[in-house]
XYZ file of C-alpha atoms in Angstrom:
358
model
C -6.782 -31.420 -16.350
C -5.040 -28.640 -14.389
C -5.488 -24.891 -14.439
C -6.069 -25.807 -18.020
C -5.001 -25.206 -21.538
C -7.802 -22.669 -21.820
C -6.126 -20.280 -19.366
C -2.765 -20.967 -20.998
C -4.271 -20.100 -24.373
C -6.005 -17.022 -23.039
C -2.828 -15.827 -21.397
C -0.881 -16.467 -24.602
C -3.432 -14.463 -26.610
C -3.334 -11.662 -24.042
C 0.431 -11.493 -24.291
C 0.232 -11.332 -28.077
C -2.288 -8.485 -27.900
C -0.103 -6.453 -25.548
C 3.328 -6.897 -27.188
C 3.852 -3.177 -27.602
C 2.850 -2.326 -24.044
C 4.888 -5.222 -22.707
C 8.018 -3.884 -24.431
C 8.899 -7.020 -26.374
C 7.665 -9.614 -23.874
C 7.323 -12.287 -26.545
C 10.964 -11.876 -27.528
C 11.991 -12.080 -23.875
C 10.271 -15.476 -23.552
C 12.470 -16.855 -26.320
C 15.638 -15.289 -24.946
C 17.733 -16.840 -22.163
C 16.188 -16.173 -18.782
C 18.887 -13.964 -17.435
C 18.406 -12.170 -14.156
C 18.045 -8.736 -15.768
C 15.011 -9.945 -17.772
C 13.029 -11.440 -14.886
C 11.511 -8.181 -13.715
C 10.301 -7.266 -17.211
C 8.805 -10.743 -17.778
C 6.976 -10.660 -14.451
C 5.432 -7.322 -15.365
C 4.259 -8.737 -18.678
C 2.719 -11.769 -16.994
C 0.980 -9.558 -14.429
C -0.694 -7.738 -17.347
C -1.546 -11.096 -18.908
C -3.173 -12.284 -15.688
C -5.289 -9.142 -15.586
C -6.300 -9.740 -19.198
C -7.224 -13.331 -18.347
C -9.431 -12.012 -15.533
C -11.261 -9.775 -17.983
C -11.670 -12.651 -20.447
C -12.933 -14.920 -17.681
C -15.447 -12.338 -16.493
C -16.944 -12.307 -19.981
C -16.726 -16.024 -20.770
C -18.146 -17.415 -17.525
C -21.649 -15.886 -17.730
C -21.972 -16.888 -21.387
C -20.819 -20.453 -20.756
C -23.075 -20.916 -17.744
C -26.107 -19.559 -19.587
C -25.540 -21.943 -22.495
C -25.601 -25.076 -20.325
C -28.912 -26.189 -18.798
C -29.037 -28.013 -15.460
C -28.676 -31.764 -15.892
C -31.343 -33.760 -14.038
C -30.350 -36.508 -11.608
C -31.491 -37.786 -8.210
C -30.104 -36.305 -5.023
C -27.295 -38.415 -3.522
C -28.415 -41.410 -1.506
C -28.673 -41.099 2.279
C -26.075 -43.564 3.511
C -24.974 -45.096 6.793
C -21.618 -43.903 8.175
C -18.753 -45.334 6.176
C -17.143 -48.398 7.796
C -15.733 -51.684 6.483
C -19.121 -53.278 7.206
C -21.071 -50.680 5.179
C -18.658 -50.433 2.249
C -20.513 -52.833 -0.074
C -23.818 -51.182 0.802
C -22.323 -47.811 -0.106
C -21.044 -49.080 -3.436
C -24.450 -50.589 -4.287
C -26.413 -47.444 -3.335
C -24.212 -45.142 -5.368
C -24.341 -47.511 -8.335
C -28.129 -47.440 -8.140
C -28.027 -43.634 -8.043
C -25.858 -43.594 -11.165
C -28.299 -45.928 -12.935
C -31.239 -43.680 -12.052
C -29.265 -40.623 -13.171
C -28.689 -42.354 -16.511
C -32.407 -42.935 -16.967
C -33.217 -39.321 -16.089
C -30.573 -37.913 -18.431
C -31.810 -40.125 -21.274
C -35.389 -38.992 -20.684
C -34.129 -35.395 -20.831
C -32.429 -36.074 -24.176
C -28.856 -35.879 -22.892
C -27.436 -39.092 -24.328
C -23.850 -38.181 -23.533
C -24.504 -37.778 -19.828
C -26.780 -40.833 -19.873
C -23.881 -42.901 -21.221
C -21.510 -41.505 -18.577
C -23.939 -42.305 -15.761
C -24.578 -45.763 -17.196
C -20.847 -46.541 -17.197
C -20.640 -45.409 -13.571
C -23.479 -47.781 -12.663
C -21.471 -50.834 -13.757
C -21.412 -53.229 -10.754
C -17.651 -53.576 -11.230
C -17.203 -49.894 -10.321
C -16.793 -48.962 -6.649
C -18.277 -45.530 -5.960
C -17.917 -44.049 -2.493
C -19.962 -41.027 -3.526
C -22.010 -39.976 -6.532
C -23.973 -36.907 -7.546
C -25.070 -36.744 -11.181
C -26.603 -33.274 -10.943
C -25.064 -30.444 -12.920
C -21.300 -30.842 -13.445
C -21.407 -33.834 -11.117
C -19.318 -35.225 -8.266
C -17.873 -38.713 -7.875
C -15.427 -40.537 -5.621
C -14.237 -43.887 -6.963
C -12.087 -46.627 -5.435
C -9.641 -48.786 -7.381
C -8.572 -51.732 -5.248
C -9.612 -53.306 -1.960
C -10.085 -50.304 0.303
C -11.172 -52.263 3.388
C -7.883 -54.167 3.517
C -5.503 -51.532 2.135
C -2.646 -50.338 4.295
C -1.512 -47.741 1.750
C -4.007 -45.491 -0.004
C -3.446 -42.791 -2.616
C -6.097 -40.069 -2.894
C -5.985 -38.059 -6.127
C -7.307 -34.490 -6.171
C -7.871 -32.997 -9.649
C -7.540 -29.512 -11.029
C -9.834 -27.343 -13.112
C -12.324 -28.423 -15.750
C -12.818 -31.828 -14.146
C -16.452 -32.938 -14.080
C -18.479 -36.023 -14.920
C -18.164 -35.024 -18.580
C -14.355 -35.150 -18.391
C -14.050 -37.679 -15.579
C -12.600 -40.463 -17.768
C -9.386 -38.453 -18.143
C -9.083 -38.089 -14.389
C -9.909 -41.769 -13.847
C -7.179 -42.699 -16.337
C -4.589 -41.094 -14.054
C -5.860 -43.187 -11.135
C -5.760 -46.349 -13.255
C -2.186 -45.609 -14.333
C -1.105 -45.158 -10.725
C -2.926 -48.314 -9.669
C -1.133 -50.327 -12.379
C 2.231 -48.849 -11.365
C 1.674 -49.757 -7.720
C 0.683 -53.308 -8.675
C 3.727 -53.621 -10.902
C 6.171 -52.254 -8.332
C 4.740 -54.060 -5.304
C 2.473 -56.919 -6.442
C 2.061 -58.269 -2.918
C 1.272 -54.943 -1.297
C -2.195 -53.936 -0.112
C -2.872 -50.678 -1.920
C -5.890 -48.743 -3.146
C -6.245 -45.614 -5.252
C -9.125 -43.183 -4.791
C -10.088 -40.576 -7.399
C -11.743 -37.772 -5.436
C -13.827 -35.437 -7.566
C -15.486 -34.048 -4.472
C -15.716 -30.364 -5.361
C -16.950 -28.041 -8.085
C -13.756 -27.383 -10.017
C -13.235 -24.013 -11.691
C -13.292 -23.589 -15.441
C -9.985 -23.179 -17.219
C -10.813 -19.731 -18.557
C -12.415 -17.974 -15.628
C -11.854 -15.650 -12.736
C -12.359 -18.541 -10.307
C -9.280 -20.413 -11.517
C -7.076 -17.517 -10.414
C -8.458 -17.259 -6.880
C -8.817 -19.610 -3.917
C -12.611 -19.383 -3.642
C -13.340 -22.863 -5.001
C -10.482 -24.295 -2.939
C -11.882 -22.739 0.232
C -15.219 -24.426 -0.477
C -13.523 -27.755 -1.239
C -11.140 -27.921 1.734
C -13.703 -28.856 4.425
C -15.080 -31.569 2.145
C -11.619 -33.014 1.625
C -10.892 -32.982 5.360
C -14.165 -34.786 6.056
C -13.465 -37.333 3.342
C -10.043 -38.182 4.775
C -11.674 -38.606 8.175
C -14.247 -40.994 6.673
C -11.510 -42.846 4.823
C -9.718 -43.596 8.076
C -12.990 -45.004 9.420
C -12.658 -47.698 6.749
C -8.900 -48.264 6.646
C -8.092 -47.690 10.317
C -5.538 -45.258 11.719
C -2.572 -47.442 10.825
C -3.164 -47.095 7.076
C -0.906 -44.578 5.360
C -2.740 -42.123 3.115
C -0.876 -40.113 0.487
C -2.657 -37.076 -0.954
C -1.664 -36.516 -4.587
C -2.764 -33.108 -5.850
C -2.576 -31.721 -9.390
C -2.624 -28.097 -10.548
C -5.592 -26.225 -8.988
C -6.026 -29.327 -6.834
C -2.821 -28.285 -5.066
C -4.592 -25.102 -3.958
C -7.379 -27.290 -2.528
C -4.852 -29.485 -0.721
C -2.999 -26.448 0.571
C -6.209 -25.093 2.082
C -7.073 -28.483 3.623
C -3.583 -29.424 4.830
C -3.610 -28.127 8.402
C -4.063 -31.055 10.755
C -4.951 -33.473 7.955
C -4.158 -37.087 8.857
C -2.057 -38.029 5.828
C 1.503 -39.293 5.620
C 2.433 -37.469 2.412
C 1.200 -34.387 0.586
C 2.284 -34.281 -3.061
C 2.004 -31.180 -5.268
C 2.469 -31.594 -9.032
C 2.066 -28.910 -11.667
C 1.220 -26.442 -8.933
C 0.483 -22.738 -9.439
C 1.136 -22.338 -5.707
C -0.745 -23.295 -2.568
C -1.559 -19.875 -1.178
C 1.243 -20.172 1.387
C 4.836 -19.019 1.240
C 6.397 -22.216 2.589
C 5.814 -25.738 3.823
C 5.590 -24.330 7.350
C 2.582 -22.292 6.265
C 0.691 -25.489 5.403
C 0.767 -26.476 9.104
C 1.014 -30.171 8.354
C 3.079 -32.987 9.820
C 2.997 -34.808 6.476
C 6.018 -35.044 4.214
C 5.480 -32.416 1.524
C 6.669 -33.189 -2.014
C 6.619 -31.121 -5.185
C 7.468 -31.663 -8.841
C 7.059 -29.990 -12.197
C 7.726 -31.437 -15.642
C 10.195 -29.643 -17.873
C 7.467 -28.932 -20.456
C 4.775 -27.821 -17.986
C 3.568 -24.323 -18.897
C 2.873 -23.599 -15.216
C 6.613 -23.016 -14.889
C 6.202 -19.855 -17.016
C 3.441 -18.412 -14.853
C 4.694 -16.055 -12.125
C 4.146 -17.603 -8.707
C 2.947 -14.425 -7.063
C -0.215 -13.191 -5.420
C -1.720 -9.737 -5.619
C -4.756 -7.935 -4.249
C -6.998 -6.797 -7.095
C -10.288 -5.054 -6.339
C -10.363 -6.654 -2.886
C -9.660 -10.173 -4.159
C -6.369 -12.058 -3.883
C -5.314 -13.294 -7.315
C -2.550 -15.896 -7.656
C -1.189 -18.414 -5.187
C 2.235 -17.275 -4.039
C 5.541 -19.099 -3.791
C 6.440 -21.769 -6.321
C 6.317 -25.145 -4.502
C 9.387 -26.423 -6.379
C 11.468 -23.403 -5.338
C 14.067 -23.813 -2.559
C 12.399 -21.147 -0.430
C 9.155 -23.145 -0.276
C 10.969 -26.058 1.350
C 9.249 -29.086 -0.199
C 11.024 -32.308 -1.152
C 11.414 -31.787 -4.890
C 11.422 -34.935 -7.039
C 12.050 -35.659 -10.695
C 9.113 -35.380 -13.109
C 10.965 -35.770 -16.402
C 10.214 -33.847 -19.579
C 6.429 -34.110 -19.435
C 3.849 -31.373 -19.732
C 1.030 -30.243 -17.484
C -1.129 -33.318 -18.064
C 1.661 -35.919 -18.102
C 2.436 -36.564 -14.431
C 0.620 -39.907 -14.399
C 1.695 -41.047 -17.875
C 2.908 -44.672 -18.046
C 6.680 -44.947 -18.147
C 7.250 -41.408 -16.873
C 9.714 -40.470 -14.141
C 6.932 -38.690 -12.289
C 4.626 -41.732 -12.173
C 7.477 -43.933 -10.949
C 8.249 -41.473 -8.170
C 4.597 -41.013 -7.220
C 4.286 -44.782 -6.774
C 7.413 -44.837 -4.586
C 5.965 -42.107 -2.387
C 2.663 -43.952 -1.998
C 4.502 -47.187 -1.150
C 6.648 -45.433 1.438
C 9.851 -46.055 -0.520
C 10.975 -42.504 0.053
C 14.702 -43.208 -0.200
C 14.114 -44.493 -3.732
C 12.496 -41.285 -4.958
C 14.732 -39.677 -7.587
C 15.567 -35.999 -7.716
C 16.896 -36.092 -11.296
C 15.256 -37.508 -14.406
């Protein structure tokens, strides 16, 4: 999930509540987006963002108080990641997941116990696992030790162990597409839930705080990944929604061949140059993605920067924009979609085959 339908809904409600003050903003949304309306719409959305901040400030404490801490063991102490220690890592994290399942069941949380139990399946390949609280997990699909092309997926808000199956489904879809398009290639897909994602209706989803915490972890993970694959392997970083803010914060000096931004609210920089990366930078947005209606601006409110700046699919940002079809915010990895086909081409290095029109 991205910035999330919760924020979209909250923003929509805020706009409805402030129709009079916004001078007909709802009617402007339905009207053609002529140049003379843009300034009025941006003002309305700025008010909506402020309303969302107020809503988030109220919702977050209530939500956090209602959810007790979920018991689980601390992550296993592991040897440095190398091809030789890969199987040992998988086994240790599987054992951690199994113990987390037992602890959750003893605590009466059958839903989390079932999630942990599924993670402990010996067929799953976990590079990292932490079943405490919202949870963290990094999972490999494919033969990582022998892969020469690796896709790392970075999720957006409201992704946790409780919603992880949705995120994993995107990785599975990409893995199947890669296998279909290049059956003899050596590829692997990694789903990296390596940070505490913000909630969809919250103040944190509108600021870069969580991304700043996540960026060093992502940099370290890419470094560890190269210790397994070697420096000749090509790693593509595929980032969705708030995950694009994380990738933007981590981009400088990151050893990846491609940086892909889909459904992005912005990266916190004004242009590709601001990312300070040598990677090819790609961007796409589906025609039905509500993020396209959110103003890509940033503003200082009460000493905090809210919003993430320039739209990555805009010409001034300077990314390589590719076709994503008619899909919505959660459809970039849907089977049969233009976006999934293009994402697979980018991962495979078939950059001349990437389409710019649906």
